[in-house]
Structures are given as structure tokens and as C-alpha cells.
GROMACS .gro file of C-alpha atoms in nm:
model
  430
    1MET     CA    1  -0.508  -1.561  -2.066
    2SER     CA    2  -0.378  -1.755  -2.362
    3SER     CA    3  -0.030  -1.899  -2.379
    4THR     CA    4   0.009  -1.731  -2.715
    5ASP     CA    5   0.108  -1.412  -2.533
    6PRO     CA    6   0.419  -1.232  -2.662
    7SER     CA    7   0.650  -1.517  -2.603
    8PRO     CA    8   0.960  -1.714  -2.675
    9GLY     CA    9   0.945  -1.881  -3.009
   10GLU     CA   10   0.957  -2.246  -2.912
   11GLY     CA   11   0.696  -2.427  -2.712
   12THR     CA   12   0.438  -2.147  -2.711
   13ALA     CA   13   0.147  -2.369  -2.813
   14GLN     CA   14   0.171  -2.566  -2.489
   15GLY     CA   15   0.336  -2.300  -2.276
   16ILE     CA   16   0.694  -2.304  -2.154
   17ASN     CA   17   0.813  -2.552  -1.895
   18ALA     CA   18   1.045  -2.338  -1.682
   19PRO     CA   19   0.974  -2.395  -1.310
   20ASP     CA   20   1.283  -2.196  -1.210
   21LEU     CA   21   1.149  -1.888  -1.388
   22GLN     CA   22   0.811  -1.932  -1.220
   23VAL     CA   23   0.989  -1.895  -0.886
   24PHE     CA   24   1.143  -1.565  -0.994
   25VAL     CA   25   0.811  -1.436  -1.124
   26PHE     CA   26   0.649  -1.528  -0.792
   27ALA     CA   27   0.924  -1.322  -0.623
   28LEU     CA   28   0.842  -1.024  -0.846
   29PHE     CA   29   0.474  -1.047  -0.746
   30PHE     CA   30   0.580  -1.057  -0.379
   31ILE     CA   31   0.800  -0.748  -0.413
   32PHE     CA   32   0.569  -0.513  -0.600
   33GLY     CA   33   0.270  -0.619  -0.393
   34GLY     CA   34   0.449  -0.549  -0.067
   35ILE     CA   35   0.585  -0.212  -0.176
   36THR     CA   36   0.240  -0.100  -0.293
   37SER     CA   37   0.077  -0.195   0.038
   38LEU     CA   38   0.331   0.010   0.235
   39ASN     CA   39   0.138   0.317   0.117
   40ASP     CA   40  -0.135   0.222   0.366
   41VAL     CA   41   0.117   0.264   0.648
   42ILE     CA   42   0.276   0.583   0.510
   43ILE     CA   43  -0.058   0.763   0.467
   44PRO     CA   44  -0.148   0.797   0.837
   45LYS     CA   45   0.215   0.884   0.914
   46LEU     CA   46   0.233   1.165   0.658
   47LYS     CA   47  -0.122   1.274   0.740
   48GLU     CA   48  -0.013   1.350   1.097
   49LEU     CA   49   0.329   1.494   1.015
   50PHE     CA   50   0.201   1.737   0.752
   51THR     CA   51  -0.142   1.796   0.916
   52LEU     CA   52  -0.331   1.681   0.607
   53ASN     CA   53  -0.702   1.622   0.552
   54TYR     CA   54  -0.815   1.294   0.389
   55THR     CA   55  -0.813   1.438   0.038
   56GLN     CA   56  -0.456   1.566   0.075
   57ALA     CA   57  -0.342   1.239   0.234
   58MET     CA   58  -0.485   1.044  -0.060
   59LEU     CA   59  -0.244   1.229  -0.288
   60VAL     CA   60  -0.002   0.954  -0.184
   61GLN     CA   61  -0.213   0.704  -0.376
   62PHE     CA   62  -0.287   0.953  -0.652
   63CYS     CA   63   0.082   1.009  -0.729
   64PHE     CA   64   0.166   0.641  -0.691
   65PHE     CA   65  -0.109   0.512  -0.919
   66THR     CA   66  -0.080   0.796  -1.171
   67ALA     CA   67   0.239   0.618  -1.276
   68TYR     CA   68   0.019   0.342  -1.417
   69LEU     CA   69  -0.153   0.595  -1.643
   70LEU     CA   70   0.170   0.754  -1.764
   71ILE     CA   71   0.404   0.453  -1.772
   72GLY     CA   72   0.168   0.172  -1.881
   73ILE     CA   73   0.217   0.209  -2.256
   74PRO     CA   74   0.586   0.317  -2.246
   75GLY     CA   75   0.645   0.028  -2.005
   76ALA     CA   76   0.494  -0.220  -2.249
   77LYS     CA   77   0.711  -0.080  -2.529
   78LEU     CA   78   1.020  -0.103  -2.310
   79VAL     CA   79   0.946  -0.467  -2.228
   80LYS     CA   80   0.900  -0.542  -2.599
   81LYS     CA   81   1.235  -0.383  -2.676
   82LEU     CA   82   1.436  -0.533  -2.390
   83GLY     CA   83   1.253  -0.862  -2.341
   84TYR     CA   84   1.089  -0.992  -2.028
   85MET     CA   85   1.394  -1.055  -1.810
   86ARG     CA   86   1.586  -0.737  -1.898
   87GLY     CA   87   1.262  -0.543  -1.864
   88ALA     CA   88   1.221  -0.679  -1.512
   89VAL     CA   89   1.573  -0.561  -1.426
   90ALA     CA   90   1.495  -0.212  -1.558
   91GLY     CA   91   1.181  -0.200  -1.346
   92LEU     CA   92   1.359  -0.317  -1.032
   93LEU     CA   93   1.635  -0.057  -1.071
   94THR     CA   94   1.377   0.218  -1.124
   95MET     CA   95   1.210   0.108  -0.802
   96MET     CA   96   1.548   0.131  -0.629
   97VAL     CA   97   1.589   0.492  -0.747
   98GLY     CA   98   1.244   0.575  -0.610
   99CYS     CA   99   1.342   0.432  -0.270
  100LEU     CA  100   1.662   0.640  -0.263
  101LEU     CA  101   1.463   0.958  -0.336
  102PHE     CA  102   1.310   0.927   0.010
  103ILE     CA  103   1.644   1.054   0.145
  104PRO     CA  104   1.619   1.411   0.006
  105ALA     CA  105   1.244   1.408   0.078
  106SER     CA  106   1.316   1.348   0.447
  107GLN     CA  107   1.610   1.590   0.463
  108ASN     CA  108   1.392   1.867   0.323
  109ALA     CA  109   1.081   1.756   0.517
  110THR     CA  110   0.872   1.831   0.209
  111TYR     CA  111   0.549   1.646   0.131
  112GLY     CA  112   0.582   1.713  -0.242
  113LEU     CA  113   0.919   1.537  -0.257
  114PHE     CA  114   0.770   1.230  -0.090
  115LEU     CA  115   0.499   1.228  -0.356
  116PHE     CA  116   0.761   1.251  -0.633
  117ALA     CA  117   0.962   0.965  -0.481
  118LEU     CA  118   0.647   0.752  -0.470
  119PHE     CA  119   0.579   0.830  -0.836
  120VAL     CA  120   0.927   0.714  -0.941
  121LEU     CA  121   0.896   0.403  -0.724
  122ALA     CA  122   0.558   0.325  -0.880
  123SER     CA  123   0.700   0.371  -1.231
  124GLY     CA  124   0.933   0.080  -1.162
  125VAL     CA  125   0.645  -0.123  -1.020
  126VAL     CA  126   0.450  -0.067  -1.343
  127ILE     CA  127   0.734  -0.199  -1.558
  128VAL     CA  128   0.776  -0.506  -1.340
  129GLN     CA  129   0.403  -0.569  -1.349
  130VAL     CA  130   0.393  -0.543  -1.730
  131VAL     CA  131   0.648  -0.824  -1.728
  132ALA     CA  132   0.500  -1.042  -1.456
  133ASN     CA  133   0.134  -1.074  -1.557
  134PRO     CA  134   0.175  -1.209  -1.912
  135LEU     CA  135   0.492  -1.402  -1.829
  136ILE     CA  136   0.331  -1.613  -1.556
  137SER     CA  137   0.046  -1.696  -1.795
  138LEU     CA  138   0.304  -1.807  -2.051
  139LEU     CA  139   0.500  -2.034  -1.816
  140GLY     CA  140   0.268  -2.333  -1.819
  141LYS     CA  141  -0.028  -2.495  -1.990
  142PRO     CA  142  -0.289  -2.262  -2.145
  143GLU     CA  143  -0.582  -2.437  -1.977
  144THR     CA  144  -0.445  -2.361  -1.629
  145ALA     CA  145  -0.358  -1.994  -1.696
  146HIS     CA  146  -0.642  -1.861  -1.474
  147SER     CA  147  -0.533  -2.079  -1.184
  148ARG     CA  148  -0.163  -2.002  -1.231
  149LEU     CA  149  -0.211  -1.626  -1.238
  150THR     CA  150  -0.429  -1.642  -0.928
  151PHE     CA  151  -0.163  -1.854  -0.755
  152ALA     CA  152   0.104  -1.599  -0.850
  153GLN     CA  153  -0.117  -1.321  -0.716
  154ALA     CA  154  -0.121  -1.508  -0.385
  155PHE     CA  155   0.250  -1.428  -0.358
  156ASN     CA  156   0.158  -1.067  -0.434
  157SER     CA  157  -0.076  -1.087  -0.137
  158LEU     CA  158   0.194  -1.247   0.076
  159GLY     CA  159   0.397  -0.931   0.014
  160THR     CA  160   0.101  -0.708   0.097
  161TRP     CA  161   0.060  -0.900   0.424
  162VAL     CA  162   0.426  -0.905   0.533
  163PHE     CA  163   0.530  -0.552   0.438
  164PRO     CA  164   0.259  -0.364   0.638
  165LEU     CA  165   0.329  -0.581   0.943
  166VAL     CA  166   0.695  -0.484   0.937
  167GLY     CA  167   0.630  -0.131   0.812
  168ALA     CA  168   0.377  -0.051   1.086
  169GLY     CA  169   0.636  -0.127   1.350
  170LEU     CA  170   0.916   0.061   1.175
  171ILE     CA  171   0.716   0.363   1.056
  172LEU     CA  172   0.409   0.410   1.278
  173GLY     CA  173   0.582   0.281   1.588
  174SER     CA  174   0.798   0.594   1.601
  175LEU     CA  175   0.503   0.833   1.637
  176GLN     CA  176   0.559   1.036   1.951
  177ASN     CA  177   0.317   1.197   2.195
  178VAL     CA  178   0.386   1.537   2.046
  179LYS     CA  179   0.181   1.623   1.737
  180ALA     CA  180   0.285   1.824   1.432
  181GLU     CA  181  -0.016   2.050   1.473
  182GLN     CA  182   0.130   2.166   1.810
  183LEU     CA  183   0.452   2.291   1.648
  184SER     CA  184   0.555   2.561   1.401
  185GLY     CA  185   0.860   2.708   1.231
  186PRO     CA  186   1.201   2.542   1.280
  187ALA     CA  187   1.065   2.312   1.552
  188LEU     CA  188   0.807   2.173   1.310
  189ASP     CA  189   1.067   2.123   1.036
  190ALA     CA  190   1.300   1.945   1.278
  191TYR     CA  191   1.015   1.722   1.403
  192ARG     CA  192   0.913   1.626   1.050
  193SER     CA  193   1.272   1.554   0.948
  194ALA     CA  194   1.331   1.337   1.255
  195GLU     CA  195   1.004   1.145   1.223
  196THR     CA  196   1.046   1.078   0.851
  197THR     CA  197   1.382   0.915   0.923
  198ALA     CA  198   1.192   0.594   1.002
  199ILE     CA  199   1.045   0.603   0.651
  200VAL     CA  200   1.389   0.658   0.499
  201HIS     CA  201   1.544   0.365   0.682
  202THR     CA  202   1.264   0.137   0.568
  203TYR     CA  203   1.302   0.231   0.203
  204LEU     CA  204   1.682   0.219   0.214
  205GLY     CA  205   1.649  -0.143   0.320
  206LEU     CA  206   1.416  -0.201   0.027
  207ALA     CA  207   1.663  -0.035  -0.211
  208VAL     CA  208   1.935  -0.279  -0.108
  209ALA     CA  209   1.700  -0.576  -0.152
  210LEU     CA  210   1.593  -0.453  -0.496
  211VAL     CA  211   1.954  -0.429  -0.617
  212ILE     CA  212   2.015  -0.788  -0.507
  213VAL     CA  213   1.701  -0.917  -0.680
  214ALA     CA  214   1.785  -0.722  -0.997
  215GLY     CA  215   2.129  -0.884  -1.000
  216VAL     CA  216   1.981  -1.231  -0.970
  217VAL     CA  217   1.727  -1.168  -1.248
  218TRP     CA  218   2.009  -1.034  -1.468
  219LEU     CA  219   2.183  -1.369  -1.440
  220PHE     CA  220   1.875  -1.523  -1.607
  221ARG     CA  221   1.845  -1.256  -1.875
  222ASN     CA  222   1.901  -1.503  -2.160
  223ARG     CA  223   1.683  -1.780  -2.018
  224LEU     CA  224   1.397  -1.722  -2.264
  225LYS     CA  225   1.554  -1.823  -2.593
  226GLY     CA  226   1.400  -1.690  -2.915
  227GLU     CA  227   1.171  -1.445  -2.738
  228ARG     CA  228   0.958  -1.249  -2.987
  229HIS     CA  229   0.705  -0.970  -2.956
  230GLU     CA  230   0.479  -0.806  -3.213
  231ALA     CA  231   0.593  -0.456  -3.303
  232SER     CA  232   0.363  -0.169  -3.212
  233THR     CA  233   0.361   0.206  -3.263
  234GLY     CA  234   0.194   0.507  -3.110
  235LEU     CA  235  -0.085   0.428  -2.867
  236ALA     CA  236  -0.091   0.060  -2.954
  237GLY     CA  237  -0.331  -0.137  -2.744
  238PHE     CA  238  -0.616   0.111  -2.720
  239ASP     CA  239  -0.783  -0.053  -3.018
  240LEU     CA  240  -0.825  -0.359  -2.796
  241LEU     CA  241  -1.085  -0.163  -2.600
  242LYS     CA  242  -1.319  -0.221  -2.895
  243ARG     CA  243  -1.335  -0.584  -2.784
  244SER     CA  244  -1.629  -0.561  -2.542
  245ARG     CA  245  -1.493  -0.825  -2.307
  246PHE     CA  246  -1.152  -0.657  -2.282
  247GLY     CA  247  -1.300  -0.308  -2.254
  248PHE     CA  248  -1.541  -0.410  -1.977
  249GLY     CA  249  -1.259  -0.593  -1.802
  250ALA     CA  250  -1.026  -0.291  -1.821
  251LEU     CA  251  -1.299  -0.076  -1.663
  252CYS     CA  252  -1.336  -0.329  -1.384
  253ILE     CA  253  -0.961  -0.331  -1.319
  254PHE     CA  254  -0.991   0.049  -1.281
  255LEU     CA  255  -1.278   0.010  -1.035
  256TYR     CA  256  -1.135  -0.286  -0.846
  257VAL     CA  257  -0.797  -0.127  -0.779
  258GLY     CA  258  -0.973   0.194  -0.683
  259ALA     CA  259  -1.199   0.015  -0.435
  260GLU     CA  260  -0.922  -0.200  -0.288
  261VAL     CA  261  -0.682   0.093  -0.246
  262SER     CA  262  -0.954   0.321  -0.104
  263ILE     CA  263  -1.038   0.074   0.170
  264GLY     CA  264  -0.676  -0.018   0.240
  265SER     CA  265  -0.576   0.348   0.262
  266LEU     CA  266  -0.847   0.434   0.512
  267ILE     CA  267  -0.839   0.120   0.727
  268ILE     CA  268  -0.594   0.246   0.989
  269ASN     CA  269  -0.779   0.575   1.035
  270TYR     CA  270  -1.114   0.390   1.023
  271LEU     CA  271  -1.012   0.143   1.294
  272ALA     CA  272  -0.894   0.433   1.511
  273LEU     CA  273  -1.242   0.591   1.508
  274GLU     CA  274  -1.416   0.604   1.845
  275ARG     CA  275  -1.712   0.419   1.692
  276VAL     CA  276  -1.488   0.132   1.586
  277LEU     CA  277  -1.187   0.046   1.808
  278GLY     CA  278  -1.106   0.388   1.949
  279GLN     CA  279  -0.731   0.324   1.963
  280PRO     CA  280  -0.446   0.541   1.825
  281GLU     CA  281  -0.321   0.472   1.474
  282SER     CA  282   0.014   0.353   1.612
  283VAL     CA  283  -0.168   0.085   1.813
  284VAL     CA  284  -0.405  -0.048   1.545
  285GLY     CA  285  -0.178   0.007   1.245
  286TRP     CA  286  -0.060  -0.351   1.233
  287MET     CA  287  -0.417  -0.470   1.178
  288VAL     CA  288  -0.408  -0.362   0.814
  289ALA     CA  289  -0.216  -0.689   0.766
  290PHE     CA  290  -0.546  -0.873   0.826
  291TYR     CA  291  -0.691  -0.699   0.521
  292TRP     CA  292  -0.403  -0.804   0.295
  293GLY     CA  293  -0.366  -1.140   0.468
  294GLY     CA  294  -0.727  -1.222   0.379
  295ALA     CA  295  -0.646  -1.150   0.016
  296MET     CA  296  -0.349  -1.386   0.036
  297VAL     CA  297  -0.551  -1.674   0.182
  298GLY     CA  298  -0.836  -1.614  -0.060
  299ARG     CA  299  -0.607  -1.630  -0.361
  300PHE     CA  300  -0.478  -1.973  -0.265
  301ILE     CA  301  -0.837  -2.089  -0.217
  302GLY     CA  302  -0.949  -1.925  -0.541
  303SER     CA  303  -0.660  -2.079  -0.733
  304LEU     CA  304  -0.765  -2.424  -0.613
  305LEU     CA  305  -1.132  -2.366  -0.696
  306MET     CA  306  -1.052  -2.253  -1.049
  307TYR     CA  307  -0.808  -2.541  -1.093
  308LEU     CA  308  -1.107  -2.762  -1.012
  309ARG     CA  309  -1.294  -2.586  -1.295
  310VAL     CA  310  -1.521  -2.358  -1.091
  311SER     CA  311  -1.634  -2.080  -1.329
  312PRO     CA  312  -1.400  -1.781  -1.278
  313GLY     CA  313  -1.676  -1.539  -1.379
  314LYS     CA  314  -1.931  -1.678  -1.134
  315LEU     CA  315  -1.673  -1.682  -0.855
  316LEU     CA  316  -1.587  -1.319  -0.932
  317ALA     CA  317  -1.953  -1.215  -0.912
  318PHE     CA  318  -1.994  -1.399  -0.581
  319VAL     CA  319  -1.700  -1.232  -0.405
  320ALA     CA  320  -1.794  -0.887  -0.539
  321VAL     CA  321  -2.140  -0.920  -0.385
  322GLY     CA  322  -1.974  -1.043  -0.065
  323ALA     CA  323  -1.762  -0.725  -0.051
  324ILE     CA  324  -2.075  -0.509  -0.077
  325VAL     CA  325  -2.241  -0.698   0.208
  326LEU     CA  326  -1.935  -0.654   0.429
  327ILE     CA  327  -1.918  -0.280   0.358
  328ALA     CA  328  -2.285  -0.246   0.455
  329ILE     CA  329  -2.227  -0.437   0.780
  330SER     CA  330  -1.921  -0.232   0.876
  331ALA     CA  331  -2.075   0.105   0.796
  332ASN     CA  332  -2.385   0.027   1.004
  333SER     CA  333  -2.223  -0.131   1.310
  334SER     CA  334  -1.957  -0.051   1.569
  335GLY     CA  335  -1.675  -0.206   1.769
  336ASN     CA  336  -1.518  -0.533   1.663
  337LEU     CA  337  -1.798  -0.612   1.416
  338ALA     CA  338  -1.738  -0.287   1.226
  339ALA     CA  339  -1.361  -0.345   1.233
  340TYR     CA  340  -1.342  -0.707   1.128
  341SER     CA  341  -1.617  -0.691   0.868
  342LEU     CA  342  -1.420  -0.420   0.689
  343LEU     CA  343  -1.095  -0.616   0.724
  344ALA     CA  344  -1.269  -0.924   0.583
  345ILE     CA  345  -1.319  -0.744   0.252
  346GLY     CA  346  -0.959  -0.844   0.181
  347LEU     CA  347  -1.081  -1.204   0.152
  348MET     CA  348  -1.339  -1.096  -0.105
  349ASN     CA  349  -1.079  -0.894  -0.297
  350SER     CA  350  -0.853  -1.197  -0.323
  351ILE     CA  351  -0.932  -1.329  -0.669
  352MET     CA  352  -1.059  -1.010  -0.829
  353PHE     CA  353  -0.751  -0.869  -1.000
  354PRO     CA  354  -0.612  -1.191  -1.150
  355THR     CA  355  -0.958  -1.313  -1.249
  356ILE     CA  356  -1.062  -0.987  -1.415
  357PHE     CA  357  -0.723  -0.970  -1.587
  358SER     CA  358  -0.731  -1.323  -1.725
  359LEU     CA  359  -1.099  -1.306  -1.827
  360ALA     CA  360  -1.046  -0.975  -2.007
  361CYS     CA  361  -0.729  -1.092  -2.182
  362GLU     CA  362  -0.852  -1.424  -2.317
  363LYS     CA  363  -0.741  -1.476  -2.680
  364LEU     CA  364  -0.528  -1.163  -2.707
  365GLY     CA  365  -0.257  -1.377  -2.868
  366GLY     CA  366   0.047  -1.177  -2.977
  367ARG     CA  367  -0.120  -0.859  -2.851
  368ALA     CA  368  -0.084  -0.966  -2.488
  369ALA     CA  369   0.191  -0.713  -2.404
  370ASP     CA  370  -0.030  -0.436  -2.546
  371GLY     CA  371  -0.322  -0.569  -2.344
  372SER     CA  372  -0.109  -0.584  -2.029
  373GLY     CA  373  -0.005  -0.222  -2.088
  374ILE     CA  374  -0.369  -0.111  -2.113
  375ILE     CA  375  -0.458  -0.308  -1.800
  376ASN     CA  376  -0.174  -0.133  -1.620
  377ILE     CA  377  -0.313   0.201  -1.732
  378ALA     CA  378  -0.650   0.095  -1.588
  379ILE     CA  379  -0.479   0.051  -1.251
  380PHE     CA  380  -0.491   0.433  -1.251
  381GLY     CA  381  -0.820   0.372  -1.071
  382GLY     CA  382  -0.603   0.345  -0.762
  383ALA     CA  383  -0.538   0.718  -0.800
  384VAL     CA  384  -0.888   0.839  -0.884
  385VAL     CA  385  -1.125   0.641  -0.661
  386PRO     CA  386  -0.928   0.687  -0.335
  387LEU     CA  387  -0.900   1.061  -0.397
  388ALA     CA  388  -1.276   1.078  -0.456
  389THR     CA  389  -1.338   0.865  -0.147
  390GLY     CA  390  -1.117   1.093   0.062
  391ALA     CA  391  -1.299   1.399  -0.072
  392LEU     CA  392  -1.634   1.241   0.017
  393ALA     CA  393  -1.506   1.164   0.366
  394ASP     CA  394  -1.398   1.527   0.411
  395ALA     CA  395  -1.728   1.659   0.271
  396THR     CA  396  -1.951   1.437   0.487
  397GLY     CA  397  -1.726   1.400   0.789
  398SER     CA  398  -1.790   1.025   0.778
  399LEU     CA  399  -1.550   0.751   0.668
  400GLY     CA  400  -1.839   0.504   0.685
  401LEU     CA  401  -2.047   0.702   0.436
  402ALA     CA  402  -1.746   0.743   0.206
  403LEU     CA  403  -1.737   0.363   0.165
  404ILE     CA  404  -2.036   0.387  -0.069
  405LEU     CA  405  -1.795   0.463  -0.355
  406PRO     CA  406  -1.606   0.131  -0.322
  407ALA     CA  407  -1.943  -0.045  -0.291
  408ILE     CA  408  -2.052   0.096  -0.627
  409CYS     CA  409  -1.727  -0.028  -0.780
  410TYR     CA  410  -1.789  -0.379  -0.650
  411ALA     CA  411  -2.143  -0.377  -0.792
  412ILE     CA  412  -2.012  -0.313  -1.144
  413ILE     CA  413  -1.748  -0.583  -1.100
  414ALA     CA  414  -2.021  -0.831  -1.004
  415GLY     CA  415  -2.189  -0.747  -1.335
  416PHE     CA  416  -1.868  -0.822  -1.525
  417GLY     CA  417  -1.834  -1.157  -1.350
  418TYR     CA  418  -2.181  -1.256  -1.467
  419TYR     CA  419  -2.113  -1.121  -1.818
  420ALA     CA  420  -1.788  -1.322  -1.849
  421ARG     CA  421  -1.914  -1.639  -1.681
  422ARG     CA  422  -1.854  -1.842  -1.999
  423PRO     CA  423  -1.520  -1.882  -2.187
  424TYR     CA  424  -1.463  -1.625  -2.459
  425ASP     CA  425  -1.555  -1.770  -2.799
  426GLY     CA  426  -1.454  -1.476  -3.017
  427PRO     CA  427  -1.154  -1.451  -3.253
  428VAL     CA  428  -0.794  -1.421  -3.142
  429ALA     CA  429  -0.671  -1.061  -3.148
  430GLY     CA  430  -0.432  -0.982  -3.428
   0.00000   0.00000   0.00000
């Protein structure tokens, strides 16, 4: 992604030398990555408490990622109006409100209220992400933008590794021997309210942390002197889809997020299958951290490889094919092999988002905020593909067979990697 993104006025040709701001952007990646991955822990919890099938349980991801569809463009406009730093504060405070909404959701023991709280939380995540992706590309030399974004995404993966580890203990660890399906009436309501208290406490802690981070970012609100953005109206940014490289890349963001979220959402239930590990969700729940931990390690490795000038497109194609192979192994095996081959897909996922993003957004120039908004809309794939995967699992009675949908997504992504294996030589968007 070019350093001519919507940017501060001075120093844009060579990027902006602001190491202190890079640290804060890394922190933003850590926060929104970790909060997103907590959905993988909440899903099995809510699935049991509200006796849901896989399709109904995947409404967690549907409501969360629908925010990307609805807030992507307004979020980009908000960032243009407020600027990067103030926009980040607005996003963080919106996330805080979403966390606080878990309180009435628990008190009323209503699944729909949990879904609404997740939507509000995700709306804040979208705004923060609209800020973080182009800003990290701006804060440095243009020729190292691919590597820098991948490195920043490694902090995103650090969050997705840490949060489920802690969340599994706080949220899943409270599951009792009694099951919601054994109760009814007031007893069921009381059980749900008591068990969702663990979720509330977790998100209250996050709300406090978000307020603190927002306060720190506010102190740096004037750090980017002379910041300028191109004005836009209406559905600005959709015209960028006419650029074949950007359009193909946006599709692959849709498919990648859908595949990654589908697998992450089902991992705990998949590992609990008798064919795989045959242990309760509360016992194997922590293992989802291996999935996200692999993505973290892979992003550091991928950042180094691309810094050493390995073709981002070829590397993308390679890991996408690797993900397909691992899905095939897991779906056709059992025990530890089935478990760890699926978890290892996290390593393959590692470079996909930042690489697709930066390849698609090459030479967007002053349209980078618009492009980032469209990319954030494409993250709506995290709502659609998991819901379809859950429906396929319910229809076939097989989580292994349902993995064919993520495999198809990875196949198309491999095609994009080959297509974008060379630097974009077209005109700068304007």
C-alpha cells in the first residue's frame, strides 16, 4: 500500500517517521484482534446456554461481522472528518459501549441482546480498523509497506492468541455439570443469568481497558500535523471496484475472513467431537489459542520474508494451498492428527489478510481511506461464510464435511496470489 494514503501533509512522499505512533497503532491491532477472537469462546458458551444449533450459534459472527457491511463506509467518512487519532478514540469508545451492553443482556438472559451488544462492539472495531490499516502503511517508507502491515498484523494475532487463552478460563471454565436443555421456566432463566455473569465480568474488564487506551490516544490527537483527506460523498469508494486488482482483492478479503472465522468458530466444537479428541468443550477450549497463535508466529515469519523481497503474491498462493491441504488431512483423519492439522491452518492464515489488503490497495493514493472502507465492508464475509458453514454442518450432520466451504475460499485466494504476483503497474487512483 502506497505511502500516499490519506495523510498528513508533510513527509508523505517518504512516509512519516513517527515510531511512537507505530507503537500505538500496534496496540490498536492487538486490541481489536483479541476482542474479535473472543467470539470463538462465546459461541460454544451461548450454544449450550440457549440450546442452539450451529446455524443459530453462528449468528454471533453474523451480527458481529455485519457491522463491517453497515459501518465500513460511514466509518471511513467519520475518520476523514475527525482525523486518524480522534477517529481511533471514537472507535474505542464505541467498543466500550458494546462491552457495557453485555450487562443488560445477561440480566435479561436474552440471546438477542447479546447479539446486539456484539454488533455495537464490532461497530467500534470497524472504525478502529479503518484507522489502523492505512495509518500503519503511512508510518514508514513506501517500499516496506507490505512488511510493515504484516508486522502490525502480528500484534493483531498476539491479541487473538492471548484473549482466547484468558477468555476460555473465564468464560468456558464456569460451565457446570447441569445443562440448559435439562431446565425450563424460571430455573432456566436463572441458570442462564448466572452463567452469563462470567461473560459480563470479562467484557467489563475490557471496557475499563478501552477507556484507558482511548484516553492515551486522545493525548496524541494532534500528533499528525497537517493531516489531509480527499473529500468524498455518497457511496464513495465503490468505483474502486472497477480496478480489477482491487476488486479481486476485496473479494478475497471477503472469502478469507469468512474462511478464517468459520474455522475459528467451529474449532472448539470440532475438537470436542468423539472422532477428534472426545473431550468436553470446557476442557479443550483453550486449544483455540493454537489456531490464533499459529497466525501470530506466521505473521512475524511472513513479515521477514517479504522484507527480504519474497514475492507477496507467490507467498499468498503458497499458504492458501497449504490451508486446503490441512483441511483435507483433518477432515479425513481422527485423533491428534485431525485436531492439530486443523489448528495448523492458523499458520497458513497468518499473512493472508495483510497481504491481500496491501496487494489490492497498491497505488490508491489519496483514495486510501475509501479503499480501506470498502475492504472493511468486504470483511462482511465473516458473517456470511460462517453462517453458511454452520447451515451445511446442520444439514449434513458433519463438521468435517462443512469445511469444504472454507477450502473453496482458500482456492480462490490462491488464484489471487498468482494473479497479483507482480507489483501493480497501473495508474494511481484519483
